[in-house]
Amino acid sequence: MALFDIEQIAQSLSAARREWRDAHNRLQDAGEREFPSRDALAQVVHQLKGALFPMRLGPYDLRQESEDFYVAHTLDSALHALHVQIGLELRYSARRQALDGSDVEAQARRSAQAFAQSLPAIRRLLDSDVLAAYQGDPAARSVDEVLLCYPGILAMIHHRLAHRLYQLGLPLLARIVAELAHSETGIDIHPGAQIGAGFFIDHGTGVVIGETAVIGQRVRVYQAVTLGAKRFPTDAEGHLQKGLPRHPVVQDDVVIYAGATILGRVTLGRGAVIGGNVWLTHDVPAGGNVTQASSLESGRFASVLAGAAL
């Protein structure tokens, strides 16, 4: 006697899929895969990391004399695979919005080419992030250690790639790339967040950066920092209004210490220092220094709002 009634379970799962598709008006006819593949994108990102930093994140037996060949070969494979995933997202989006999908292939080609042309600039941005981590952490012995070991750098590699996809109108691909890093590092950066050069996340676990956050250059944050939304506006029918600016603006050279929570479209002025465990819902002037003690004493920078949303 078989241990499992596989046929019965498979039929029941088929029925569950049909019920869900019927309820959500999904197509039932046979055809190609509807959605991008998380596994395929994980492989693409793995290859892109190797192409961006071949002697550190590429194959362990790569020799410098073969570096250019490896990069060209790896890019060719990664970008063609990404082109396929871009096409899947664009077709998915066209179906959802009942749009004419006749231009999808040309649009996918343009998007893939634009992404490819961005890679040298992304590499230079990541160089600035690696250098910021090395210069900002006395425990770092080399830039190589930073690139190989620091979760904040891994998160930023994913974010720089994901943000470019987001800019190209590919939010689903961007979110998958971001979530791959989130699951590995515990750092949650929405691909829509705008982050300047020289960004350093120290330790990193529990950091959350929202979609409309704008972060300047040479900013440093520590673990468990949240740059979140204070509230979610709704329209007349009670539906969430999406895409509105709702996360903080962090200007150049700001430092935010562990556990700080900054909510809403507030501005942290250039060179401000935000102490650990501060709850902040107001602007901070350039050069300002906010600590938990000062915020509790003055009440100026601390406002615990019922139902605040992160």
mmCIF file of C-alpha atoms in Angstrom:
data_model
loop_
_atom_site.group_PDB
_atom_site.id
_atom_site.type_symbol
_atom_site.label_atom_id
_atom_site.label_comp_id
_atom_site.label_asym_id
_atom_site.label_seq_id
_atom_site.Cartn_x
_atom_site.Cartn_y
_atom_site.Cartn_z
ATOM 1 C CA MET A 1 0.000 0.000 0.000
ATOM 2 C CA ALA A 2 1.359 3.425 -0.958
ATOM 3 C CA LEU A 3 2.285 5.718 1.886
ATOM 4 C CA PHE A 4 0.707 8.744 0.174
ATOM 5 C CA ASP A 5 -2.296 9.035 -2.125
ATOM 6 C CA ILE A 6 -0.394 11.300 -4.520
ATOM 7 C CA GLU A 7 -3.040 11.276 -7.243
ATOM 8 C CA GLN A 8 -5.783 12.400 -4.868
ATOM 9 C CA ILE A 9 -3.617 15.170 -3.371
ATOM 10 C CA ALA A 10 -2.572 16.377 -6.834
ATOM 11 C CA GLN A 11 -6.212 16.498 -7.974
ATOM 12 C CA SER A 12 -7.205 18.429 -4.864
ATOM 13 C CA LEU A 13 -4.402 20.935 -5.454
ATOM 14 C CA SER A 14 -5.544 21.294 -9.055
ATOM 15 C CA ALA A 15 -9.063 22.057 -7.836
ATOM 16 C CA ALA A 16 -7.701 24.650 -5.385
ATOM 17 C CA ARG A 17 -5.774 26.365 -8.204
ATOM 18 C CA ARG A 18 -8.853 26.449 -10.424
ATOM 19 C CA GLU A 19 -10.941 27.951 -7.631
ATOM 20 C CA TRP A 20 -8.405 30.702 -7.047
ATOM 21 C CA ARG A 21 -8.028 31.465 -10.764
ATOM 22 C CA ASP A 22 -11.785 31.563 -11.273
ATOM 23 C CA ALA A 23 -12.206 33.894 -8.292
ATOM 24 C CA HIS A 24 -9.534 36.270 -9.634
ATOM 25 C CA ASN A 25 -10.439 36.016 -13.337
ATOM 26 C CA ARG A 26 -7.133 34.385 -14.243
ATOM 27 C CA LEU A 27 -6.685 32.715 -17.607
ATOM 28 C CA GLN A 28 -7.178 28.942 -17.661
ATOM 29 C CA ASP A 29 -5.801 28.210 -21.125
ATOM 30 C CA ALA A 30 -2.425 26.551 -21.542
ATOM 31 C CA GLY A 31 0.506 28.793 -22.338
ATOM 32 C CA GLU A 32 3.852 30.081 -21.199
ATOM 33 C CA ARG A 33 4.784 30.894 -17.639
ATOM 34 C CA GLU A 34 2.922 34.015 -16.496
ATOM 35 C CA PHE A 35 5.385 35.394 -13.960
ATOM 36 C CA PRO A 36 9.087 36.036 -13.584
ATOM 37 C CA SER A 37 11.037 33.315 -11.792
ATOM 38 C CA ARG A 38 12.635 33.997 -8.424
ATOM 39 C CA ASP A 39 15.155 31.211 -9.035
ATOM 40 C CA ALA A 40 16.095 32.579 -12.453
ATOM 41 C CA LEU A 41 16.598 36.053 -11.010
ATOM 42 C CA ALA A 42 18.708 34.667 -8.169
ATOM 43 C CA GLN A 43 21.003 33.129 -10.792
ATOM 44 C CA VAL A 44 21.091 36.392 -12.767
ATOM 45 C CA VAL A 45 22.073 38.379 -9.670
ATOM 46 C CA HIS A 46 24.707 35.790 -8.757
ATOM 47 C CA GLN A 47 26.233 36.165 -12.214
ATOM 48 C CA LEU A 48 26.040 39.961 -12.109
ATOM 49 C CA LYS A 49 27.829 40.041 -8.749
ATOM 50 C CA GLY A 50 30.608 37.998 -10.310
ATOM 51 C CA ALA A 51 30.755 40.276 -13.350
ATOM 52 C CA LEU A 52 30.848 43.403 -11.185
ATOM 53 C CA PHE A 53 33.545 42.059 -8.821
ATOM 54 C CA PRO A 54 35.130 39.150 -10.686
ATOM 55 C CA MET A 55 38.227 38.646 -8.536
ATOM 56 C CA ARG A 56 36.252 38.755 -5.285
ATOM 57 C CA LEU A 57 32.759 37.462 -6.058
ATOM 58 C CA GLY A 58 33.531 35.464 -9.182
ATOM 59 C CA PRO A 59 34.750 31.832 -9.374
ATOM 60 C CA TYR A 60 37.286 30.888 -6.718
ATOM 61 C CA ASP A 61 39.753 29.661 -9.376
ATOM 62 C CA LEU A 62 39.510 32.715 -11.654
ATOM 63 C CA ARG A 63 42.881 34.145 -12.689
ATOM 64 C CA GLN A 64 43.380 37.810 -13.497
ATOM 65 C CA GLU A 65 44.529 37.089 -17.047
ATOM 66 C CA SER A 66 41.110 35.507 -17.687
ATOM 67 C CA GLU A 67 39.121 38.242 -15.935
ATOM 68 C CA ASP A 68 37.878 40.104 -19.018
ATOM 69 C CA PHE A 69 36.849 36.898 -20.784
ATOM 70 C CA TYR A 70 34.972 35.710 -17.709
ATOM 71 C CA VAL A 71 33.172 39.044 -17.317
ATOM 72 C CA ALA A 72 32.101 39.143 -20.976
ATOM 73 C CA HIS A 73 30.913 35.522 -20.968
ATOM 74 C CA THR A 74 29.061 35.924 -17.665
ATOM 75 C CA LEU A 75 27.414 39.183 -18.708
ATOM 76 C CA ASP A 76 26.214 37.624 -21.944
ATOM 77 C CA SER A 77 24.534 34.807 -20.039
ATOM 78 C CA ALA A 78 23.104 37.003 -17.268
ATOM 79 C CA LEU A 79 21.732 39.737 -19.515
ATOM 80 C CA HIS A 80 20.062 37.320 -21.913
ATOM 81 C CA ALA A 81 18.420 35.572 -18.959
ATOM 82 C CA LEU A 82 17.350 38.939 -17.542
ATOM 83 C CA HIS A 83 15.864 39.888 -20.920
ATOM 84 C CA VAL A 84 13.601 36.833 -20.695
ATOM 85 C CA GLN A 85 12.471 37.790 -17.184
ATOM 86 C CA ILE A 86 11.811 41.379 -18.277
ATOM 87 C CA GLY A 87 9.570 40.090 -21.043
ATOM 88 C CA LEU A 88 7.639 37.978 -18.548
ATOM 89 C CA GLU A 89 7.001 40.966 -16.279
ATOM 90 C CA LEU A 90 5.957 43.208 -19.148
ATOM 91 C CA ARG A 91 3.525 40.624 -20.512
ATOM 92 C CA TYR A 92 2.160 40.019 -17.024
ATOM 93 C CA SER A 93 1.654 43.752 -16.528
ATOM 94 C CA ALA A 94 -0.026 44.140 -19.929
ATOM 95 C CA ARG A 95 -2.466 41.315 -19.138
ATOM 96 C CA ARG A 96 -3.337 42.767 -15.729
ATOM 97 C CA GLN A 97 -4.024 46.193 -17.195
ATOM 98 C CA ALA A 98 -5.705 44.878 -20.373
ATOM 99 C CA LEU A 99 -3.126 46.676 -22.497
ATOM 100 C CA ASP A 100 -1.958 45.911 -26.011
ATOM 101 C CA GLY A 101 1.118 43.711 -25.603
ATOM 102 C CA SER A 102 2.328 43.941 -29.176
ATOM 103 C CA ASP A 103 5.302 46.141 -28.212
ATOM 104 C CA VAL A 104 6.429 43.962 -25.302
ATOM 105 C CA GLU A 105 9.402 42.365 -27.053
ATOM 106 C CA ALA A 106 10.795 45.686 -28.260
ATOM 107 C CA GLN A 107 10.235 47.233 -24.838
ATOM 108 C CA ALA A 108 11.942 44.281 -23.131
ATOM 109 C CA ARG A 109 14.936 44.666 -25.424
ATOM 110 C CA ARG A 110 15.199 48.400 -24.697
ATOM 111 C CA SER A 111 14.924 47.852 -20.952
ATOM 112 C CA ALA A 112 17.553 45.109 -20.941
ATOM 113 C CA GLN A 113 19.931 47.256 -22.975
ATOM 114 C CA ALA A 114 19.410 50.261 -20.694
ATOM 115 C CA PHE A 115 20.072 48.107 -17.640
ATOM 116 C CA ALA A 116 23.239 46.711 -19.190
ATOM 117 C CA GLN A 117 24.547 50.199 -19.961
ATOM 118 C CA SER A 118 24.038 51.132 -16.285
ATOM 119 C CA LEU A 119 26.381 48.478 -14.909
ATOM 120 C CA PRO A 120 29.620 50.533 -14.975
ATOM 121 C CA ALA A 121 27.909 53.348 -13.029
ATOM 122 C CA ILE A 122 26.502 50.809 -10.573
ATOM 123 C CA ARG A 123 29.985 49.380 -10.056
ATOM 124 C CA ARG A 124 31.332 52.867 -9.241
ATOM 125 C CA LEU A 125 28.505 53.499 -6.770
ATOM 126 C CA LEU A 126 29.231 50.196 -5.080
ATOM 127 C CA ASP A 127 32.918 51.085 -4.879
ATOM 128 C CA SER A 128 31.895 54.175 -2.912
ATOM 129 C CA ASP A 129 29.741 52.037 -0.591
ATOM 130 C CA VAL A 130 32.589 49.588 0.037
ATOM 131 C CA LEU A 131 35.013 52.420 0.759
ATOM 132 C CA ALA A 132 32.519 54.060 3.139
ATOM 133 C CA ALA A 133 32.190 50.808 5.079
ATOM 134 C CA TYR A 134 35.945 50.366 5.285
ATOM 135 C CA GLN A 135 36.539 53.939 6.417
ATOM 136 C CA GLY A 136 33.577 53.924 8.807
ATOM 137 C CA ASP A 137 34.277 50.688 10.660
ATOM 138 C CA PRO A 138 37.464 50.400 12.748
ATOM 139 C CA ALA A 139 37.040 46.609 12.741
ATOM 140 C CA ALA A 140 37.393 46.424 8.943
ATOM 141 C CA ARG A 141 40.880 45.301 7.963
ATOM 142 C CA SER A 142 40.527 45.761 4.191
ATOM 143 C CA VAL A 143 38.072 46.656 1.466
ATOM 144 C CA ASP A 144 38.231 43.013 0.409
ATOM 145 C CA GLU A 145 36.950 41.929 3.819
ATOM 146 C CA VAL A 146 34.124 44.441 3.539
ATOM 147 C CA LEU A 147 33.073 43.195 0.107
ATOM 148 C CA LEU A 148 33.277 39.541 1.037
ATOM 149 C CA CYS A 149 31.782 39.632 4.526
ATOM 150 C CA TYR A 150 29.592 42.664 5.263
ATOM 151 C CA PRO A 151 25.820 42.107 4.972
ATOM 152 C CA GLY A 152 25.269 45.810 4.345
ATOM 153 C CA ILE A 153 27.366 45.601 1.188
ATOM 154 C CA LEU A 154 25.494 42.544 -0.046
ATOM 155 C CA ALA A 155 22.236 44.406 0.537
ATOM 156 C CA MET A 156 23.548 47.430 -1.373
ATOM 157 C CA ILE A 157 24.689 45.340 -4.345
ATOM 158 C CA HIS A 158 21.151 44.020 -4.601
ATOM 159 C CA HIS A 159 19.673 47.468 -4.028
ATOM 160 C CA ARG A 160 21.752 49.193 -6.707
ATOM 161 C CA LEU A 161 20.655 46.552 -9.214
ATOM 162 C CA ALA A 162 17.046 46.519 -8.017
ATOM 163 C CA HIS A 163 16.763 50.304 -8.035
ATOM 164 C CA ARG A 164 17.802 50.437 -11.695
ATOM 165 C CA LEU A 165 15.143 47.860 -12.552
ATOM 166 C CA TYR A 166 12.618 49.930 -10.594
ATOM 167 C CA GLN A 167 13.625 53.045 -12.568
ATOM 168 C CA LEU A 168 13.075 51.118 -15.791
ATOM 169 C CA GLY A 169 9.461 50.379 -14.845
ATOM 170 C CA LEU A 170 10.046 46.792 -13.708
ATOM 171 C CA PRO A 171 8.820 46.860 -10.084
ATOM 172 C CA LEU A 172 8.194 43.122 -9.763
ATOM 173 C CA LEU A 173 11.703 42.146 -10.881
ATOM 174 C CA ALA A 174 13.111 44.886 -8.668
ATOM 175 C CA ARG A 175 11.197 43.674 -5.636
ATOM 176 C CA ILE A 176 12.298 40.074 -6.145
ATOM 177 C CA VAL A 177 15.949 41.141 -6.350
ATOM 178 C CA ALA A 178 15.532 43.222 -3.183
ATOM 179 C CA GLU A 179 13.813 40.406 -1.307
ATOM 180 C CA LEU A 180 16.612 37.978 -2.162
ATOM 181 C CA ALA A 181 18.938 40.198 -0.136
ATOM 182 C CA HIS A 182 16.331 40.772 2.582
ATOM 183 C CA SER A 183 15.973 37.042 3.188
ATOM 184 C CA GLU A 184 19.742 36.612 3.396
ATOM 185 C CA THR A 185 20.716 39.680 5.434
ATOM 186 C CA GLY A 186 17.652 40.847 7.369
ATOM 187 C CA ILE A 187 18.048 44.256 5.678
ATOM 188 C CA ASP A 188 14.836 45.402 3.976
ATOM 189 C CA ILE A 189 15.403 48.144 1.393
ATOM 190 C CA HIS A 190 12.565 48.880 -0.988
ATOM 191 C CA PRO A 191 13.952 49.157 -4.539
ATOM 192 C CA GLY A 192 12.283 52.541 -4.967
ATOM 193 C CA ALA A 193 14.431 54.168 -2.265
ATOM 194 C CA GLN A 194 16.897 56.720 -3.649
ATOM 195 C CA ILE A 195 20.308 56.280 -2.013
ATOM 196 C CA GLY A 196 23.350 58.404 -2.748
ATOM 197 C CA ALA A 197 26.983 57.368 -2.966
ATOM 198 C CA GLY A 198 28.990 56.203 0.025
ATOM 199 C CA PHE A 199 26.114 54.609 1.944
ATOM 200 C CA PHE A 200 27.149 52.423 4.901
ATOM 201 C CA ILE A 201 24.894 50.069 6.849
ATOM 202 C CA ASP A 202 26.822 48.815 9.879
ATOM 203 C CA HIS A 203 25.782 45.392 11.225
ATOM 204 C CA GLY A 204 22.513 45.792 9.383
ATOM 205 C CA THR A 205 20.022 43.313 10.832
ATOM 206 C CA GLY A 206 16.552 44.816 11.093
ATOM 207 C CA VAL A 207 17.184 47.906 8.947
ATOM 208 C CA VAL A 208 14.045 48.975 7.037
ATOM 209 C CA ILE A 209 14.080 51.668 4.331
ATOM 210 C CA GLY A 210 10.799 52.546 2.632
ATOM 211 C CA GLU A 211 9.952 53.077 -1.017
ATOM 212 C CA THR A 212 9.968 56.886 -1.129
ATOM 213 C CA ALA A 213 12.932 57.454 1.181
ATOM 214 C CA VAL A 214 15.581 59.795 -0.220
ATOM 215 C CA ILE A 215 19.081 59.395 1.214
ATOM 216 C CA GLY A 216 21.991 61.666 0.394
ATOM 217 C CA GLN A 217 25.695 60.953 0.200
ATOM 218 C CA ARG A 218 27.967 59.532 2.918
ATOM 219 C CA VAL A 219 25.083 58.527 5.189
ATOM 220 C CA ARG A 220 25.669 55.891 7.865
ATOM 221 C CA VAL A 221 23.003 53.840 9.628
ATOM 222 C CA TYR A 222 23.230 51.070 12.193
ATOM 223 C CA GLN A 223 21.172 47.974 12.910
ATOM 224 C CA ALA A 224 17.410 48.113 13.520
ATOM 225 C CA VAL A 225 16.996 51.588 12.011
ATOM 226 C CA THR A 226 13.627 52.235 10.381
ATOM 227 C CA LEU A 227 12.957 54.917 7.772
ATOM 228 C CA GLY A 228 9.232 54.344 7.577
ATOM 229 C CA ALA A 229 5.825 55.905 6.929
ATOM 230 C CA LYS A 230 3.791 57.543 9.684
ATOM 231 C CA ARG A 231 0.408 57.006 8.095
ATOM 232 C CA PHE A 232 -1.122 55.779 4.852
ATOM 233 C CA PRO A 233 -3.531 58.275 3.209
ATOM 234 C CA THR A 234 -6.664 56.828 1.600
ATOM 235 C CA ASP A 235 -8.916 58.083 -1.175
ATOM 236 C CA ALA A 236 -12.648 58.814 -0.943
ATOM 237 C CA GLU A 237 -13.426 55.100 -1.230
ATOM 238 C CA GLY A 238 -11.002 54.121 1.515
ATOM 239 C CA HIS A 239 -8.344 52.675 -0.792
ATOM 240 C CA LEU A 240 -4.675 53.307 -0.032
ATOM 241 C CA GLN A 241 -3.126 56.059 -2.143
ATOM 242 C CA LYS A 242 0.074 54.505 -3.408
ATOM 243 C CA GLY A 243 3.217 56.232 -4.600
ATOM 244 C CA LEU A 244 2.871 59.362 -2.452
ATOM 245 C CA PRO A 245 6.051 60.615 -0.700
ATOM 246 C CA ARG A 246 5.711 59.198 2.809
ATOM 247 C CA HIS A 247 9.221 58.287 3.978
ATOM 248 C CA PRO A 248 12.067 60.426 5.356
ATOM 249 C CA VAL A 249 14.527 62.574 3.453
ATOM 250 C CA VAL A 250 18.028 62.091 4.845
ATOM 251 C CA GLN A 251 20.538 64.669 3.681
ATOM 252 C CA ASP A 252 24.299 64.218 3.261
ATOM 253 C CA ASP A 253 26.605 63.093 6.095
ATOM 254 C CA VAL A 254 23.835 62.046 8.510
ATOM 255 C CA VAL A 255 24.486 59.320 11.087
ATOM 256 C CA ILE A 256 21.576 57.287 12.510
ATOM 257 C CA TYR A 257 22.390 54.998 15.415
ATOM 258 C CA ALA A 258 20.931 51.615 16.311
ATOM 259 C CA GLY A 259 17.225 51.226 16.932
ATOM 260 C CA ALA A 260 16.211 54.706 15.764
ATOM 261 C CA THR A 261 12.774 54.962 14.145
ATOM 262 C CA ILE A 262 12.142 57.918 11.820
ATOM 263 C CA LEU A 263 8.608 58.122 10.438
ATOM 264 C CA GLY A 264 6.904 60.244 7.808
ATOM 265 C CA ARG A 265 8.092 62.754 5.217
ATOM 266 C CA VAL A 266 10.489 64.462 7.606
ATOM 267 C CA THR A 267 13.904 65.864 6.732
ATOM 268 C CA LEU A 268 17.112 65.116 8.599
ATOM 269 C CA GLY A 269 19.389 68.029 7.783
ATOM 270 C CA ARG A 270 22.947 67.676 6.584
ATOM 271 C CA GLY A 271 25.336 66.368 9.223
ATOM 272 C CA ALA A 272 22.608 65.564 11.770
ATOM 273 C CA VAL A 273 23.222 62.800 14.290
ATOM 274 C CA ILE A 274 20.268 60.694 15.487
ATOM 275 C CA GLY A 275 20.929 58.716 18.650
ATOM 276 C CA GLY A 276 19.995 55.135 19.393
ATOM 277 C CA ASN A 277 16.362 54.165 20.059
ATOM 278 C CA VAL A 278 15.023 57.625 19.199
ATOM 279 C CA TRP A 279 11.423 57.789 17.918
ATOM 280 C CA LEU A 280 11.300 60.730 15.529
ATOM 281 C CA THR A 281 8.435 62.282 13.555
ATOM 282 C CA HIS A 282 9.724 65.853 13.091
ATOM 283 C CA ASP A 283 12.389 67.562 10.997
ATOM 284 C CA VAL A 284 15.902 67.886 12.391
ATOM 285 C CA PRO A 285 17.985 70.910 11.316
ATOM 286 C CA ALA A 286 21.398 70.630 9.696
ATOM 287 C CA GLY A 287 23.973 69.666 12.297
ATOM 288 C CA GLY A 288 21.282 68.750 14.836
ATOM 289 C CA ASN A 289 21.951 66.129 17.484
ATOM 290 C CA VAL A 290 18.946 64.197 18.795
ATOM 291 C CA THR A 291 19.310 61.669 21.598
ATOM 292 C CA GLN A 292 16.748 59.637 23.474
ATOM 293 C CA ALA A 293 17.205 61.731 26.606
ATOM 294 C CA SER A 294 16.830 65.072 24.841
ATOM 295 C CA SER A 295 13.805 63.927 22.882
ATOM 296 C CA LEU A 296 12.080 62.693 26.019
ATOM 297 C CA GLU A 297 12.865 65.868 27.941
ATOM 298 C CA SER A 298 11.797 68.359 25.292
ATOM 299 C CA GLY A 299 9.038 66.386 23.623
ATOM 300 C CA ARG A 300 9.945 68.255 20.468
ATOM 301 C CA PHE A 301 11.303 65.293 18.556
ATOM 302 C CA ALA A 302 9.303 62.517 20.136
ATOM 303 C CA SER A 303 5.685 61.970 19.234
ATOM 304 C CA VAL A 304 4.248 58.530 19.713
ATOM 305 C CA LEU A 305 1.254 58.433 17.417
ATOM 306 C CA ALA A 306 -1.492 55.870 17.873
ATOM 307 C CA GLY A 307 -1.628 53.550 14.910
ATOM 308 C CA ALA A 308 1.673 54.732 13.417
ATOM 309 C CA ALA A 309 2.548 52.529 10.463
ATOM 310 C CA LEU A 310 6.058 51.429 9.606
#
